[in-house]
XYZ file of C-alpha atoms in Angstrom:
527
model
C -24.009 9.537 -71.258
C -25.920 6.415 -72.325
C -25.780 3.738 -69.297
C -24.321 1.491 -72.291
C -21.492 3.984 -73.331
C -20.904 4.192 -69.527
C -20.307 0.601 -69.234
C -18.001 0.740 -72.730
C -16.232 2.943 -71.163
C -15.661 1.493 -67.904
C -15.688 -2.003 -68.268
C -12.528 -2.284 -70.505
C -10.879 0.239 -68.472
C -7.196 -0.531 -67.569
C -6.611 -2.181 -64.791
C -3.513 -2.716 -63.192
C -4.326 -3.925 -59.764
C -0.627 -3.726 -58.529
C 0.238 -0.908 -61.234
C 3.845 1.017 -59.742
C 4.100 -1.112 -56.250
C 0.328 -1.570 -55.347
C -0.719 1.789 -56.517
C -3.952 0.974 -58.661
C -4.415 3.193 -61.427
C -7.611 3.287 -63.949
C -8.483 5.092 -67.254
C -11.370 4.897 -69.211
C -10.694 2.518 -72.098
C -12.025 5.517 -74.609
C -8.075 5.844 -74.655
C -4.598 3.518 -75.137
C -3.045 2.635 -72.706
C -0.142 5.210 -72.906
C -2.781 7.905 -74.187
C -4.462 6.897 -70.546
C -1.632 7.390 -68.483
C 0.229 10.355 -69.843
C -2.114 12.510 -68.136
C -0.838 15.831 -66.517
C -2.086 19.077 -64.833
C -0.888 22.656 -65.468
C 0.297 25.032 -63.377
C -2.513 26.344 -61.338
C -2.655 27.178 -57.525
C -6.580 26.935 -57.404
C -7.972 23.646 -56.476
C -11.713 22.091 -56.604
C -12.452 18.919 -54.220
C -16.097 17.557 -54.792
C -17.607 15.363 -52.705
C -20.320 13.343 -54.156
C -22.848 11.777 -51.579
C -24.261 8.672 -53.721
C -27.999 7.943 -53.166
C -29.456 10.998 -53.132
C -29.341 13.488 -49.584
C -32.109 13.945 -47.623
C -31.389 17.655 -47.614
C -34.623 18.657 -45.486
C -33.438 17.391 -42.501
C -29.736 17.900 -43.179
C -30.581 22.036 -43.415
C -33.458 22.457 -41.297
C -36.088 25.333 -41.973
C -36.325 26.998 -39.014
C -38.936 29.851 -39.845
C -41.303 27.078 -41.462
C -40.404 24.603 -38.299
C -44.286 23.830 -37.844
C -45.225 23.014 -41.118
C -41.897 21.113 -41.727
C -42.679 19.045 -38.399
C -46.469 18.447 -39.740
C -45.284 17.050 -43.090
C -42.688 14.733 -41.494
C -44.183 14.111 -37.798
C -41.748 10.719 -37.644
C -38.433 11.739 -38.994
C -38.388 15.493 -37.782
C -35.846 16.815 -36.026
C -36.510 18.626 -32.862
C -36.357 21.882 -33.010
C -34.522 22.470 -30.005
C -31.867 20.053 -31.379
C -30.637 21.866 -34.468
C -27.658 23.766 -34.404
C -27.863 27.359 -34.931
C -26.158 29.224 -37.623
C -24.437 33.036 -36.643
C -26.528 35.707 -38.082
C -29.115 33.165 -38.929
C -31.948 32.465 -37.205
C -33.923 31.104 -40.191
C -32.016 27.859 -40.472
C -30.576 24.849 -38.422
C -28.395 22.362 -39.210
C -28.535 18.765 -38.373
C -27.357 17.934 -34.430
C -24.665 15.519 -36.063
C -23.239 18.286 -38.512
C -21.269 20.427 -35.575
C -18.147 20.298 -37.747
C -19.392 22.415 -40.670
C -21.430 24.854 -38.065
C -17.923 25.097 -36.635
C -16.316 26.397 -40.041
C -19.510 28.056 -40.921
C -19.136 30.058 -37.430
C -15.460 30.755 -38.655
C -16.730 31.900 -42.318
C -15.748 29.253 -44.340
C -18.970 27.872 -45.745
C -21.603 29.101 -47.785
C -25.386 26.771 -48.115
C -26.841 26.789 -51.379
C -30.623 26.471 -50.858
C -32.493 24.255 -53.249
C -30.140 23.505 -55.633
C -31.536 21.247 -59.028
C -32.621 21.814 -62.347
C -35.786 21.781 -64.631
C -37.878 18.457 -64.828
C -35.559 16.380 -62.764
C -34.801 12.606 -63.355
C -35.062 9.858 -60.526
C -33.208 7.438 -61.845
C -30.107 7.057 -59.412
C -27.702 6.033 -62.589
C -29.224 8.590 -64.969
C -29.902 11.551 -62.256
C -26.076 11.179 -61.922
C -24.925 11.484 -65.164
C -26.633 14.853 -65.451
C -24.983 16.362 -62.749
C -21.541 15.150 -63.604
C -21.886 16.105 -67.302
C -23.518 19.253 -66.896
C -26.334 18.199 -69.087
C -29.868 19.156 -69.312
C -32.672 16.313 -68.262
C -33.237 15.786 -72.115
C -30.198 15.740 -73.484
C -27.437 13.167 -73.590
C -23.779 14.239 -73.180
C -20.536 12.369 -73.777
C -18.477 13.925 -72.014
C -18.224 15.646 -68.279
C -18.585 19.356 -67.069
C -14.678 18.689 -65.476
C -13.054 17.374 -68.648
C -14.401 20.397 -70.709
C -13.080 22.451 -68.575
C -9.894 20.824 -68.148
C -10.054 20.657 -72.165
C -10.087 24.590 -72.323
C -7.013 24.629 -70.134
C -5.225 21.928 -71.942
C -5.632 21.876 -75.660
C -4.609 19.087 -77.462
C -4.815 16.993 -74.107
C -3.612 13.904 -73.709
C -0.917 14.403 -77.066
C 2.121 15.640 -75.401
C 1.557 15.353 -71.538
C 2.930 15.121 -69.061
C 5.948 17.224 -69.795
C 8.360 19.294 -67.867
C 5.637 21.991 -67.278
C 2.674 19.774 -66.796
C 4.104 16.442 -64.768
C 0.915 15.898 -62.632
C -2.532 14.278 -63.354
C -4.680 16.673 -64.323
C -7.634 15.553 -61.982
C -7.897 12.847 -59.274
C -10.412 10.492 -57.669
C -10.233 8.814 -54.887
C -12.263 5.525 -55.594
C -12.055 2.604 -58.072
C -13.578 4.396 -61.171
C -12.704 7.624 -62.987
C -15.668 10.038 -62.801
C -16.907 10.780 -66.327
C -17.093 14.247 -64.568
C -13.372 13.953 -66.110
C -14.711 12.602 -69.845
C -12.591 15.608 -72.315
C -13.395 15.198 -75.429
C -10.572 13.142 -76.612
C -9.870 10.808 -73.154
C -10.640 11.206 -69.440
C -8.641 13.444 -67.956
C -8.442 11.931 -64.247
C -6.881 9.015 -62.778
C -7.901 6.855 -60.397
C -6.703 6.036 -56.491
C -8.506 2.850 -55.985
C -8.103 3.089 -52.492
C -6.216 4.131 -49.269
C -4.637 1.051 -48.875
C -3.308 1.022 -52.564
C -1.681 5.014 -51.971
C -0.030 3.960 -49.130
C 1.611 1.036 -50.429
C 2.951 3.590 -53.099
C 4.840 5.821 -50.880
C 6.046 2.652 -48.719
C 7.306 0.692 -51.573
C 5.602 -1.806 -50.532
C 4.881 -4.961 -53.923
C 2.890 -7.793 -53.317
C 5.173 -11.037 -54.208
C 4.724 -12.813 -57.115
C 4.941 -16.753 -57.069
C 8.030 -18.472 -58.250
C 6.436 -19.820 -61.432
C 7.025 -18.997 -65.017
C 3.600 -16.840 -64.621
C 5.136 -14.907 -61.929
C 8.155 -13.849 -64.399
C 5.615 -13.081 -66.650
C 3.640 -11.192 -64.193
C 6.563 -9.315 -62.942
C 7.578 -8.181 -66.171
C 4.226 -6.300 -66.489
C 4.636 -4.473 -63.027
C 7.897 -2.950 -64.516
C 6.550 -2.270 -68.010
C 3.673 -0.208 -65.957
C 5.893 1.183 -63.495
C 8.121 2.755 -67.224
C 5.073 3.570 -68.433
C 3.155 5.528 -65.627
C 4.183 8.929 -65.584
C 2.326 9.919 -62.642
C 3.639 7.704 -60.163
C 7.020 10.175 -59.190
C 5.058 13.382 -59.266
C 2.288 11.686 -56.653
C 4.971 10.207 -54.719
C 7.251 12.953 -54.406
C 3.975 15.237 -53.723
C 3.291 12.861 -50.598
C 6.554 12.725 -49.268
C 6.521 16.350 -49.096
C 4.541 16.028 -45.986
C 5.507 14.525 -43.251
C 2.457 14.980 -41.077
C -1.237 15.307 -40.750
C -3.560 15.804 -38.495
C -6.089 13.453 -36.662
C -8.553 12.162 -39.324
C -12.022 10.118 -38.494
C -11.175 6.376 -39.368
C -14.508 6.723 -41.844
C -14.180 6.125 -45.731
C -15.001 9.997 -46.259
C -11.980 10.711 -43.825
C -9.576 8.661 -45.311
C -9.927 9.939 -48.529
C -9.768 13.171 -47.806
C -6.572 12.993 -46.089
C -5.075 11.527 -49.235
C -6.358 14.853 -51.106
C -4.795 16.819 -48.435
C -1.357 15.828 -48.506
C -1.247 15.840 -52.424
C -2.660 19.554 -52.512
C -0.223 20.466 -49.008
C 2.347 18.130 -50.861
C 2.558 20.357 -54.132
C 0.377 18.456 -56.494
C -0.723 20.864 -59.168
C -3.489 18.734 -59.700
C -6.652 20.955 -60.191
C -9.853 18.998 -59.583
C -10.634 16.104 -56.898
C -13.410 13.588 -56.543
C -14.053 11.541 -53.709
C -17.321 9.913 -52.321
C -19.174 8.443 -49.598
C -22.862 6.762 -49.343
C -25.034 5.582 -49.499
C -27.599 7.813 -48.899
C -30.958 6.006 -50.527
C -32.973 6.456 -47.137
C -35.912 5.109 -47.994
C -36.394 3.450 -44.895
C -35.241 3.852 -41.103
C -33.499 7.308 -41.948
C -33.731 7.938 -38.054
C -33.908 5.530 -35.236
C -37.236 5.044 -33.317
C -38.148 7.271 -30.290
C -35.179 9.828 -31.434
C -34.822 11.483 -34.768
C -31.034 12.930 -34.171
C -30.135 9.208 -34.288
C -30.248 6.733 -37.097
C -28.345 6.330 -40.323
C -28.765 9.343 -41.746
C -27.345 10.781 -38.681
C -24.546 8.297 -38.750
C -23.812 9.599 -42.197
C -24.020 13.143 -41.700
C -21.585 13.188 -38.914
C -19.120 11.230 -41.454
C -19.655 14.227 -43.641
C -19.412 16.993 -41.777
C -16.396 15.256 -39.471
C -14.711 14.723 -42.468
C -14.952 18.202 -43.733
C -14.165 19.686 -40.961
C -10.790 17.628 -40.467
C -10.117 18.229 -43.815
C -10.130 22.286 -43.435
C -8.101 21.884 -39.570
C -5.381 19.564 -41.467
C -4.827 22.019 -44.432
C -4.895 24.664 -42.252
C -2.123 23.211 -40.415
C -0.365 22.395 -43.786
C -0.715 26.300 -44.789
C -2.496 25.107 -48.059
C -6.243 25.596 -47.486
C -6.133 28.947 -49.301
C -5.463 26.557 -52.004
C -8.963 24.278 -51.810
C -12.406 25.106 -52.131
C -14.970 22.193 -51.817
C -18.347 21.557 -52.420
C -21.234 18.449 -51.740
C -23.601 17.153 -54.427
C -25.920 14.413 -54.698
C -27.991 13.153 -57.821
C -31.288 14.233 -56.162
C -32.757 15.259 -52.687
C -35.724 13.467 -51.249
C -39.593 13.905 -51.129
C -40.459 16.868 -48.502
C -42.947 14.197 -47.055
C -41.462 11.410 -44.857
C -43.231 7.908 -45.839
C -44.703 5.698 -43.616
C -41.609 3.374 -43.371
C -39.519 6.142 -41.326
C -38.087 7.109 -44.494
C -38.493 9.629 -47.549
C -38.286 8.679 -51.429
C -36.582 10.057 -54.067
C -36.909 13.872 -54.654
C -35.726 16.803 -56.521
C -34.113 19.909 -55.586
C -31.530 19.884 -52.261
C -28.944 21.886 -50.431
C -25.152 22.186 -51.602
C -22.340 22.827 -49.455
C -19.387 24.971 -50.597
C -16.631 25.132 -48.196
C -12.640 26.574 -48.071
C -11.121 30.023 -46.742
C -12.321 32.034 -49.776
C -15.677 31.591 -49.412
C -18.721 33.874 -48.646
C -20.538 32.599 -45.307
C -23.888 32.506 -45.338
C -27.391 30.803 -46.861
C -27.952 31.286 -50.472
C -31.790 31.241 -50.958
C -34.811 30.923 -48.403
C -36.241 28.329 -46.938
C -37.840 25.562 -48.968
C -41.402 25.661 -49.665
C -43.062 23.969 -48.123
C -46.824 22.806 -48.560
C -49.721 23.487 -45.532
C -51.331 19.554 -46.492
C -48.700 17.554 -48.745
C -48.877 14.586 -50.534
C -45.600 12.257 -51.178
C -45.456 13.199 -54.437
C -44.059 17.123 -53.600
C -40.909 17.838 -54.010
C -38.553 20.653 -53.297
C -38.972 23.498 -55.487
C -35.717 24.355 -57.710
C -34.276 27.873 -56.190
C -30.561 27.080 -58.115
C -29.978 25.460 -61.047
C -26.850 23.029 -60.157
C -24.702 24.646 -63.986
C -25.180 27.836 -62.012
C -23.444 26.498 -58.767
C -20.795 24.977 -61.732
C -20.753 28.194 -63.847
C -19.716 30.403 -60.468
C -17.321 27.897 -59.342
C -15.063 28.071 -62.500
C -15.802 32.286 -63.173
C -15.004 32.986 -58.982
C -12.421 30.133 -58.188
C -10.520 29.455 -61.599
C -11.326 32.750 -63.400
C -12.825 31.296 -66.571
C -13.929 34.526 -69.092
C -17.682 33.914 -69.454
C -17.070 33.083 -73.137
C -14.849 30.188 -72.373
C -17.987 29.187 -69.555
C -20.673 28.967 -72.248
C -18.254 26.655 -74.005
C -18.078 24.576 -71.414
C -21.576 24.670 -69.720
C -23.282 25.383 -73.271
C -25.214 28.634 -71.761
C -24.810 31.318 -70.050
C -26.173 30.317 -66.344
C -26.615 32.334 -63.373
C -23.968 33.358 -61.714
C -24.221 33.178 -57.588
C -21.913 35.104 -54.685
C -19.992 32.339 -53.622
C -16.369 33.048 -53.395
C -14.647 35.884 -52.395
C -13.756 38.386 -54.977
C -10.205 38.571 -53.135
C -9.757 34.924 -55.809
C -10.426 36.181 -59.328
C -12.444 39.635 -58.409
C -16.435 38.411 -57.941
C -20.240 39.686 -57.453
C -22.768 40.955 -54.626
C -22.469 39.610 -51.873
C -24.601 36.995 -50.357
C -27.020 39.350 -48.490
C -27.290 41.665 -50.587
C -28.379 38.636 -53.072
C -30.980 37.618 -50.870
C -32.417 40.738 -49.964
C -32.490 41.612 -53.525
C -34.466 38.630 -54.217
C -37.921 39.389 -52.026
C -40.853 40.798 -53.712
C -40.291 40.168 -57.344
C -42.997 37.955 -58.441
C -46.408 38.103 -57.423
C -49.521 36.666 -59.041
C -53.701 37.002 -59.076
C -55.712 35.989 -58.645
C -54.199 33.219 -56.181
C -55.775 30.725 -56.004
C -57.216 30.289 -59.936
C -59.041 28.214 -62.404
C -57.684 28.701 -65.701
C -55.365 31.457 -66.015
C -53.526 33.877 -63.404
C -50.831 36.951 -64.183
C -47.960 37.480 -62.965
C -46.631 40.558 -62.248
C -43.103 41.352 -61.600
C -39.873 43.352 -61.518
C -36.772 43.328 -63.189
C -33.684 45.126 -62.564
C -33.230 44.911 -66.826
C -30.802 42.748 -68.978
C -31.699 38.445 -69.014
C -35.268 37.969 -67.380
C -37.115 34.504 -66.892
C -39.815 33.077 -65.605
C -40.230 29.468 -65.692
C -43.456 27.027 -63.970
C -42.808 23.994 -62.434
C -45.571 21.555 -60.618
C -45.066 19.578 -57.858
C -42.782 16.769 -59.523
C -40.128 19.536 -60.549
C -40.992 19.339 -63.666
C -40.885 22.347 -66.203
C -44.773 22.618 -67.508
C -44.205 26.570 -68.885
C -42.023 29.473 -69.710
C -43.938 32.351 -69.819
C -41.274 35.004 -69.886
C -37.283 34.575 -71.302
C -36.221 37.771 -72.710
C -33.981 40.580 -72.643
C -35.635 43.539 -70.798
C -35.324 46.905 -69.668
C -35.419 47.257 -65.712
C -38.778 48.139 -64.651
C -42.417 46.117 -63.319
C -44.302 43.661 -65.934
C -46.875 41.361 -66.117
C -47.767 38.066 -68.141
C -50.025 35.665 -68.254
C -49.732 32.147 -67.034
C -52.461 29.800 -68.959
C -52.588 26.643 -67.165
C -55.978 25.251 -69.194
C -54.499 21.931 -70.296
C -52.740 21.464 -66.592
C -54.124 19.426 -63.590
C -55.351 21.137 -60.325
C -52.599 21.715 -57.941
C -49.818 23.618 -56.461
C -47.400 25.154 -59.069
C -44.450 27.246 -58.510
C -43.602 30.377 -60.569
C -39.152 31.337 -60.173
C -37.777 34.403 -61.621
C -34.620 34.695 -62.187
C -32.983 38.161 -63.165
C -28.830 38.488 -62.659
C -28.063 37.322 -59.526
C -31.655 37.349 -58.043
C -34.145 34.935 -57.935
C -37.454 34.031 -56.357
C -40.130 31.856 -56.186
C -43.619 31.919 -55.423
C -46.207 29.521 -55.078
C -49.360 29.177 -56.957
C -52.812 27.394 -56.318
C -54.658 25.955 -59.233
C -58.629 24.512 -58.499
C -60.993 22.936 -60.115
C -64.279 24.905 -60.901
């Protein structure tokens, strides 16, 4: 989405900043105002909550590479975190987690969270604003796309969406977020397809009845009149309310805007809300400078804002445990970008390219998806994170493994046929290898010599037969070759990688074949 069809979108949205008793409700202005409102959700037990951290994680020193400790320490000698710090993972001894993160080692000890190493996509942008809009739309880096990965989904589910809803089948909004602006994650085709809570003060006055008095003036008649003509109109304002009132009680919740939100989410999903898809957010995470505090890297703001996250996750979880509606939820983190693997001078790191995700609920599959990063012997700020995961793949298993979405339906909505990854239990909608079988599957395919080269190098490696890719990337994430992207029969191969036109420098080779994936570093020099 253009950043000028963003702000056509958003600017004229409807506001109704004491819509239905102080409950603040906004839709793109794409759509009427009644078109807007009559959104509603089917009937579907299976619920996605996304957090988005806005700004772009650091996720280097959020999931720490234990097994390259030394050469992680040497590339960032004044944000590091001790090693003896990290918190250790069961059955991992590869990778740490952040000191202020003990909530999600806590649900990952009780096998409720799976990492996603590396997580990105070919020839990344580093715009905040643009980097964004590709994640939430699904789109690739070239490519611009009116409408959002959620709302096509939601558009398979609902055809004809918004003419006829709500209705006696489909009363409740069909997806949520928490914050003043409807993600275009939500963009269908036709309108946006969430609704927006503009804040915890604003749901709150909902279910109290609480209206903000209007002065005793002809313009307070006037104004008045428009808070019942929204009240008629909304049709989401029962369904939400009664959904709240359905619970009674919660659990203890960090006073933190991630916390606050979340508790919203969880007593609409404990509540009954057939809602099927959930935003919220938290930030900002743009740590270019003083990411930790001097003399002691576990402290600083990026520590503060960890411990929000994981805090808030792990409340989340304990409350809809309580609530017996956690089978219910499966969540995941995302941020536009990661940062540089090299810290910068200012206690700080700039903006990068691939990072870790974070995919949490009872369902599914504990454990790391992927290896450690790599992670240069002498970098330079310009390296970034090499891509293990494309982000539509994350997407593309989500939707197949959590909403059970016929892979003809996915390519609809994604607009290819992406790699599918072990992340929820096949107990959901019946699913794939399991996570170490993934990763043990994905160690020795791709080799190359000679190592370092001049000009040209071959690769040689092995596929287990059907889809089979090989694409190059440089330092900057960028996508400089695709020597291989066929349908094969299983068995060992080589090509040739001809880098003559390229720059000396490290470049990074990833197959990808099924489920498996791996990639390998490469060593161009000059003569």
């Amino acid at each position: 989405m253009k950043r000028r069809d963003f702000l056509k979108y958003t600017a004229p949205a409807t506001i109704l900043p004491t819509f239905i008793n102080g409950f603040a409700v906004k839709a793109f202005g794409s759509s009427s105002l009644l078109s807007a409102l009559e959104n509603a959700a089917a009937d579907n037990d299976h619920v996605l909550v996304m957090i988005q951290l806005v700004g772009g994680n650091d996720g280097l020193n959020m999931v720490v590479p234990i097994d390259l400790y030394d050469k992680y320490q040497a590339i960032r000698p004044n944000i590091a975190i001790p090693q003896g710090k990290l918190l250790p993972l069961v059955n991992n001894v590869k990778t740490g987690l952040h000191p202020a993160m003990s909530g999600v080692q806590q649900l990952y000890e009780e096998g409720k969270v799976c990492i996603i190493q590396s997580v990105g996509y070919p020839s990344p942008n580093y715009s905040h604003f643009r980097a964004t809009d590709i994640w939430v739309s699904g789109s690739d880096a070239n490519e611009i796309v009116e409408t959002g990965w959620g709302g096509r989904f939601l558009d398979t589910q609902y055809p004809g969406y918004p003419d006829g809803y709500p209705n006696d089948d489909n009363p409740d909004p069909l997806a949520i977020q928490i914050g003043s602006i409807v993600s275009p994650a939500f963009q269908g085709a036709n309108a946006n397809t969430g609704i927006a809570i503009s804040s915890a003060t604003d749901f709150y006055n909902l279910l109290d009845d609480v209206v903000d008095p209007v002065p005793n003036t002809h313009a307070g008649v006037e104004l008045a009149y428009v808070r019942l003509i929204a009240k008629q109109t909304n049709k989401f304002s029962d369904s939400i309310k009664k959904a709240a009132q359905n619970v009674t009680s919660q659990s203890e919740y960090p006073d933190t805007q991630l916390g606050r939100q979340l508790k919203i989410v969880a007593r609409l999903v404990a509540g009954g809300l057939k809602t099927r898809m959930y935003m919220v957010s938290m930030g900002f995470f743009d740590t270019h400078a003083s990411q930790t505090q001097g003399g002691d890297n576990t402290t600083g703001y990026h520590a503060e804002l960890l411990k929000e996250l994981s805090e808030g996750i792990k409340a989340f979880m304990d409350d809809l445990t309580k609530l017996k509606a956690s089978r219910r939820v499966v969540g995941m983190t995302f941020s536009e970008f990661g940062r540089r693997i090299k810290s910068n001078s200012s206690m700080g790191t700039d903006h990068g390219a691939a990072a870790p995700m974070i995919v949490f609920g009872d369902y599914v599959q504990q454990g790391i998806l992927g290896t450690s990063p790599d992670i240069p012997d002498s970098g330079s700020v310009a390296d970034n994170t090499p891509m293990q995961y494309d982000f539509r793949s994350v997407y593309a298993s989500l939707l197949e493994q959590w909403f059970c979405v016929d892979n003809t339906t996915l390519q609809s909505i994604l607009f290819k046929d992406y790699q599918r990854l072990p992340i929820v239990s096949g107990i959901a909608c019946g699913t794939i290898t399991g996570i170490d079988d993934v990763n043990n599957g994905s160690k020795g395919l791709i080799t190359n010599y000679p190592n370092p080269f001049v000009d040209t190098t071959t690769l040689k490696y092995k596929t287990r037969g059907g889809h089979t890719m090989i694409q190059i990337f440089d330092t900057m994430g960028r996508l400089v070759g695709v020597p291989v992207n066929n349908m094969m029969a299983g068995g060992e191969y080589t090509a040739v990688f001809d880098s003559k036109k390229l720059a000396a420098g490290i470049y990074y080779a990833r197959l990808q074949n099924g489920v498996y994936q791996e990639v390998r570093s490469m060593l161009k020099v000059k003569v």
